CSV table of C-alpha atoms in Angstrom, one decimal:
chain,number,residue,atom,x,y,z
A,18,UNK,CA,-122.1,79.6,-118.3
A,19,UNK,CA,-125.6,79.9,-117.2
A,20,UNK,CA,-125.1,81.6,-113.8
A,21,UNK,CA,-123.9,84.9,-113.1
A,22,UNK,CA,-120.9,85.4,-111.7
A,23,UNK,CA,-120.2,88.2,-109.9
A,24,UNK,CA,-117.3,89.8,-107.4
A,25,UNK,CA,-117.3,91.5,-104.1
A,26,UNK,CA,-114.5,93.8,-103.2
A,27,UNK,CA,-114.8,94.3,-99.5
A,28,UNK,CA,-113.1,97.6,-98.5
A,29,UNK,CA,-114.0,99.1,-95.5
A,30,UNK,CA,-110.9,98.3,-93.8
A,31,UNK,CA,-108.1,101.1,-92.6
A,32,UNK,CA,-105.3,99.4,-93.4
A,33,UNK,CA,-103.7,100.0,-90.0
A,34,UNK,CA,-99.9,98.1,-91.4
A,35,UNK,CA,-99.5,100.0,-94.2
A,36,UNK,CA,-99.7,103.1,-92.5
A,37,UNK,CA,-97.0,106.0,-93.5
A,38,UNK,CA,-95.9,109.0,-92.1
A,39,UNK,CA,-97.4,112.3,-93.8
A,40,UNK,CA,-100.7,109.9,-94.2
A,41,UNK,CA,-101.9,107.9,-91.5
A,42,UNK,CA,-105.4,108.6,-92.3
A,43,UNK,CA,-105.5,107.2,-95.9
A,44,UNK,CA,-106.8,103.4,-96.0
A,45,UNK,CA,-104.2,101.6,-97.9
A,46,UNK,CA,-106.6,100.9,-101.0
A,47,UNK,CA,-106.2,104.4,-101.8
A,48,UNK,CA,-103.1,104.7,-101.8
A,49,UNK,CA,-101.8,105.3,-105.7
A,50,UNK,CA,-99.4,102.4,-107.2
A,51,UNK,CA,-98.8,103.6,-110.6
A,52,UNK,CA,-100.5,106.7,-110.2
A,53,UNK,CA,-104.1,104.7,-109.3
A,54,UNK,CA,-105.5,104.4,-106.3
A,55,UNK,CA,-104.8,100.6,-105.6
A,56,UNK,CA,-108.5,99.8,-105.3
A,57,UNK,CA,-109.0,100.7,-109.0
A,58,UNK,CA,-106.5,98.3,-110.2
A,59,UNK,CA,-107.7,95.4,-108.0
A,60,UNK,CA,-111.0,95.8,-109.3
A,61,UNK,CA,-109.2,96.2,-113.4
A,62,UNK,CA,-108.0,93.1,-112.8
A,63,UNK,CA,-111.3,91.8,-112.3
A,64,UNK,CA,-113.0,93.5,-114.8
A,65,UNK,CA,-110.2,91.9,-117.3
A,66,UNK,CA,-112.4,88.4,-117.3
A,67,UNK,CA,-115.5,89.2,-119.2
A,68,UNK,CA,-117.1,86.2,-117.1
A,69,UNK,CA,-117.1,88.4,-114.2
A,70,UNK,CA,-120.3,90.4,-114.9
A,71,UNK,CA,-120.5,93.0,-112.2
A,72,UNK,CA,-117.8,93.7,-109.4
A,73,UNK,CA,-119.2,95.2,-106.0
A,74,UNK,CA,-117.3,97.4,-103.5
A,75,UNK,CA,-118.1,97.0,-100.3
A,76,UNK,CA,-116.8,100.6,-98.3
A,77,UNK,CA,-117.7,101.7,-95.0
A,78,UNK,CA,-120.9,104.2,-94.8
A,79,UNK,CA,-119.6,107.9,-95.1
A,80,UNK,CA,-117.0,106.7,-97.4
A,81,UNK,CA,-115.9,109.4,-100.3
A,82,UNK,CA,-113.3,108.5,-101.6
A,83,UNK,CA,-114.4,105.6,-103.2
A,84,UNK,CA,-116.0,106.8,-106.1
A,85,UNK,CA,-113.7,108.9,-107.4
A,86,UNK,CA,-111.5,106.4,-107.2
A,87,UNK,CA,-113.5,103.8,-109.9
A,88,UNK,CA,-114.7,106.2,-112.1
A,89,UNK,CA,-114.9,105.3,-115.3
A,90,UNK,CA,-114.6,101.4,-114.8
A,91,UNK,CA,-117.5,99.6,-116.3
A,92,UNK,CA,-119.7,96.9,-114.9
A,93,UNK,CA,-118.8,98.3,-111.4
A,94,UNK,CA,-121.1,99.5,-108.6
A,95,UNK,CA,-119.9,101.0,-105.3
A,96,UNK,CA,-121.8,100.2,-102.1
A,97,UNK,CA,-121.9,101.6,-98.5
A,98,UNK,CA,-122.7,98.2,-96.7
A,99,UNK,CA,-119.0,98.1,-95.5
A,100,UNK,CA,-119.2,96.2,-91.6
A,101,UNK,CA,-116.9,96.3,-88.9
A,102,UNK,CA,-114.9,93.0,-89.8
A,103,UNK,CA,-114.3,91.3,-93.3
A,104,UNK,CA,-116.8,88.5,-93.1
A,105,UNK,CA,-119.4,90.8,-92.3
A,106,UNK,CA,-118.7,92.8,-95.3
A,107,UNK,CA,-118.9,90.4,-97.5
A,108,UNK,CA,-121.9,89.1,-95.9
A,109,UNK,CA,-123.5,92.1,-95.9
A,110,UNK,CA,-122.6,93.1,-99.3
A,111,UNK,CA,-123.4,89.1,-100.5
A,112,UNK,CA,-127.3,90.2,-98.8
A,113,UNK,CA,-127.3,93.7,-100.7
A,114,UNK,CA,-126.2,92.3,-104.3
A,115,UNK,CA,-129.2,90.0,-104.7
A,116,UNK,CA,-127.4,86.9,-106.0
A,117,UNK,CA,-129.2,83.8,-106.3
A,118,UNK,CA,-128.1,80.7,-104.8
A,119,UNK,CA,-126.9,79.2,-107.9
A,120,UNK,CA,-124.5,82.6,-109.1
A,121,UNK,CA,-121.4,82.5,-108.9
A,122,UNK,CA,-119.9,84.8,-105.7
A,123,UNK,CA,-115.7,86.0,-106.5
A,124,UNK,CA,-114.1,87.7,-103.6
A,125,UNK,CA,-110.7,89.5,-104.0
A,126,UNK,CA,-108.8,91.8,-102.0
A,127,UNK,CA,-108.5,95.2,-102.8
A,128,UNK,CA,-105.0,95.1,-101.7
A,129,UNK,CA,-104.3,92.5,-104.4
A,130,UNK,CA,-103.6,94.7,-107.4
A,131,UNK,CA,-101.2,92.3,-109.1
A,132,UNK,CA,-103.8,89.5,-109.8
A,133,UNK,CA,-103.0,88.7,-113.3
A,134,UNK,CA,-105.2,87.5,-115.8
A,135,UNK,CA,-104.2,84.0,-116.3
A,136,UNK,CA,-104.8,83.4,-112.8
A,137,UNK,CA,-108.4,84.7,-112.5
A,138,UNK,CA,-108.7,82.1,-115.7
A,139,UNK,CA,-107.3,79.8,-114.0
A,140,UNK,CA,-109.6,80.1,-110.6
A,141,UNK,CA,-112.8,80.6,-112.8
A,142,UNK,CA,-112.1,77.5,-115.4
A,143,UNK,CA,-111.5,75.2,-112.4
A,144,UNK,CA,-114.5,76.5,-110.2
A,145,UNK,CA,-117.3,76.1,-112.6
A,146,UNK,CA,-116.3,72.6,-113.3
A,147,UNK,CA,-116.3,72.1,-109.4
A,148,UNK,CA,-119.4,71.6,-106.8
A,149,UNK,CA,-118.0,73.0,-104.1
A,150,UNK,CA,-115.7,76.6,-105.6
A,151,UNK,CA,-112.3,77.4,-104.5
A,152,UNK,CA,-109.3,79.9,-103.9
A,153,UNK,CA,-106.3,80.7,-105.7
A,154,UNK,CA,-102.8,79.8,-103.6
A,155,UNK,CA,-99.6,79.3,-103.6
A,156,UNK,CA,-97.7,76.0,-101.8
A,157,UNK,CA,-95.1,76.8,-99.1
A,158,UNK,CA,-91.6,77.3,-100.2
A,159,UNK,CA,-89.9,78.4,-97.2
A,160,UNK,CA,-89.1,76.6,-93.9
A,161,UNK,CA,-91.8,77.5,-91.4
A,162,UNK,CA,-90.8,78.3,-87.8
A,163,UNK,CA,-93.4,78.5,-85.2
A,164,UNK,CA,-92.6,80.2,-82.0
A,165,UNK,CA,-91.1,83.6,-81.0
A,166,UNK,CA,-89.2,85.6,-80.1
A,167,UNK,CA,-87.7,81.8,-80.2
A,168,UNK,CA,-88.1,78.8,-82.6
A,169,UNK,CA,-90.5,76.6,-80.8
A,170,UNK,CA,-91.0,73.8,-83.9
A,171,UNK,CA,-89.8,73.4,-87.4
A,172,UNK,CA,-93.1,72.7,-89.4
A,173,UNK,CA,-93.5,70.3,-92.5
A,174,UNK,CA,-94.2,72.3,-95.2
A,175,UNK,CA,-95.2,69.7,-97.4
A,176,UNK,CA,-99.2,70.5,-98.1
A,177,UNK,CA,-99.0,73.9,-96.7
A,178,UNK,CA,-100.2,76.3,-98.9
A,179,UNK,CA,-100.4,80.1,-98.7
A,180,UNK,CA,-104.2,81.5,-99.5
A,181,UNK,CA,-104.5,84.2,-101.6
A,182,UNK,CA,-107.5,85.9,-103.6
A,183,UNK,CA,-110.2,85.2,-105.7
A,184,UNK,CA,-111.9,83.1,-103.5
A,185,UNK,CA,-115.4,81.5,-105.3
A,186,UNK,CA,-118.3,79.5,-104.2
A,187,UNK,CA,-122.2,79.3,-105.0
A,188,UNK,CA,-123.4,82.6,-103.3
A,189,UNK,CA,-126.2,80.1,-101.4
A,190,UNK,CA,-123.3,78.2,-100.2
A,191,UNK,CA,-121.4,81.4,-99.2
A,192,UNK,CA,-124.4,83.3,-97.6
A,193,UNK,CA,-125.1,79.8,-95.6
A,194,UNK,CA,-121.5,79.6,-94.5
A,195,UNK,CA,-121.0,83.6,-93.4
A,196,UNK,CA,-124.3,82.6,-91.2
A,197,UNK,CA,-123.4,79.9,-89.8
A,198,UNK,CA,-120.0,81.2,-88.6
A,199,UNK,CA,-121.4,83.8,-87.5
A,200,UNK,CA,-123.8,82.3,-85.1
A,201,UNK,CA,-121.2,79.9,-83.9
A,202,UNK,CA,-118.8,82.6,-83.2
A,203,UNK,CA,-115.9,81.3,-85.6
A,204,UNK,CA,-113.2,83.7,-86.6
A,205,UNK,CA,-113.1,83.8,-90.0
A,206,UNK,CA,-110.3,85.0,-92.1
A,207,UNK,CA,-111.1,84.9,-95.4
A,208,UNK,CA,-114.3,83.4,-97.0
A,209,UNK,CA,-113.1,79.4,-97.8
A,210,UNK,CA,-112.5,79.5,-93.9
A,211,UNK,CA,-116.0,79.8,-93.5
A,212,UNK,CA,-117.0,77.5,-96.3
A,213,UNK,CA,-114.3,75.2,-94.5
A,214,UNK,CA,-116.2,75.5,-91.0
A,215,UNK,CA,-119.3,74.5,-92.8
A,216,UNK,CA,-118.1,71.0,-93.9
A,217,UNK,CA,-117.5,71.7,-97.4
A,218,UNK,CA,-113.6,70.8,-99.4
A,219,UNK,CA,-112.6,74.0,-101.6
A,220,UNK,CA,-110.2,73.5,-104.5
A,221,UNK,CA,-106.8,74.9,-104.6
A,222,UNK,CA,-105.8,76.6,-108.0
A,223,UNK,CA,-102.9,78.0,-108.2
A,224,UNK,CA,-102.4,81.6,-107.4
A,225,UNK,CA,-99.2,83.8,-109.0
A,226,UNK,CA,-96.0,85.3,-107.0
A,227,UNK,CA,-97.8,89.0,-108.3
A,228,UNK,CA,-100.8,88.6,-106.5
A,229,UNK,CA,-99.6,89.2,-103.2
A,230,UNK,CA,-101.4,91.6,-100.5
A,231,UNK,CA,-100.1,95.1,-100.1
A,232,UNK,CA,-99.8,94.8,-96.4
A,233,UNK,CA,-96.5,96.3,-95.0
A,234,UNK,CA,-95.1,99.7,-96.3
A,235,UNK,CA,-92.4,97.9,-97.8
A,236,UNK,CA,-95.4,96.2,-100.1
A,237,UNK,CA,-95.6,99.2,-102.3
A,238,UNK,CA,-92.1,99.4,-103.6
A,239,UNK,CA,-92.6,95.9,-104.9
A,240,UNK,CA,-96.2,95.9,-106.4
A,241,UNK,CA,-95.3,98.9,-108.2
A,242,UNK,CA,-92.2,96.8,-109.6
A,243,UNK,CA,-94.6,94.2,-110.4
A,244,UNK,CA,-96.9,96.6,-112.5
């Protein structure tokens, strides 16, 4: 491997679901799981493939708590270029890490502390041996309903597949794609959204049942089970 390969952790975001009495004000990637804040152990689990040769946190300017938080963790580098949506986090922290075209760009969630090793092996093996980059996922077990508060449709499952994190692509590729979305006004969700938008085909890798996002208060029980 030639090209360096590098993560973003976008974090600016409050966390509005996973909100809890006695501490509304304190964004869900602080929250401890384990006794760590779950921002640390998202960006462990990164730090776990040696491939990954710096991980960048994106947090909103003003932002204090963040470095406490990933003390001690090497290769890791904090920065206050957090935006008001995802996409224009990782944009804007994509623009401040100075990647070149050709590196390798891994986004994760910082609410997706279970990511296990094998996986990010997994996504990273099957990327660099792609031209395009791709996402880890999981296919659809369940039945899916559309509707409410009644069934409208019964949905084939069959190709459905839930998204998760890492998400990797060529950071010129990336950078073109964030642009591009942006100008058009797309809503983007998570990064291969945009790289969809933009006429490129990610790969699907397959994700792990652990490396769900912490999204509900319920969430926190379970990751902690999981850990």
């Amino acid at each position: 491997m030639t090209d360096s390969l590098i993560a973003i952790v976008p974090a600016a975001g409050v966390g509005q679901r996973a909100g809890r009495a006695g501490a509304p004000d304190l964004p869900k990637q602080y929250r401890l799981l384990a006794g760590q804040p779950m921002l640390r152990l998202a960006v462990a689990a990164l730090l776990a493939d040696t491939r990954v040769g710096q991980v960048r946190v994106a947090v909103s300017p003003g932002d204090e708590r963040a470095t406490p938080a990933l003390a001690g963790l090497p290769r890791t580098v904090c920065r206050p270029c957090g935006g008001p949506t995802r996409a224009a986090t990782v944009a804007a922290a994509l623009a401040d890490s100075g990647a070149a075209d050709n590196d390798w760009i891994l986004v994760h969630d910082a609410a997706r502390p279970g990511l296990p090793p094998d996986a990010l092996a997994r996504l990273i093996d099957a990327c660099l041996a792609d031209p395009v980059g791709g996402l880890l996922a999981l296919p659809v077990a369940d039945t899916v309903k559309s509707g409410g508060p009644r069934v409208q449709a019964t949905l084939d499952r069959n190709g459905l597949w839930l998204a998760q994190t890492p998400q990797m692509f060529r950071a010129g590729v990336l950078r073109a794609a964030l642009s591009q979305a942006q100008a058009a006004g797309t809503t983007i969700t998570d990064e291969a959204s945009a790289i969809e938008a933009a006429g490129h085909v990610p790969l699907l890798v397959r994700g792990a049942m652990r490396n769900f996002k912490v999204t509900w208060p319920d969430d926190f029980e379970l990751m902690e089970k999981w850990l």
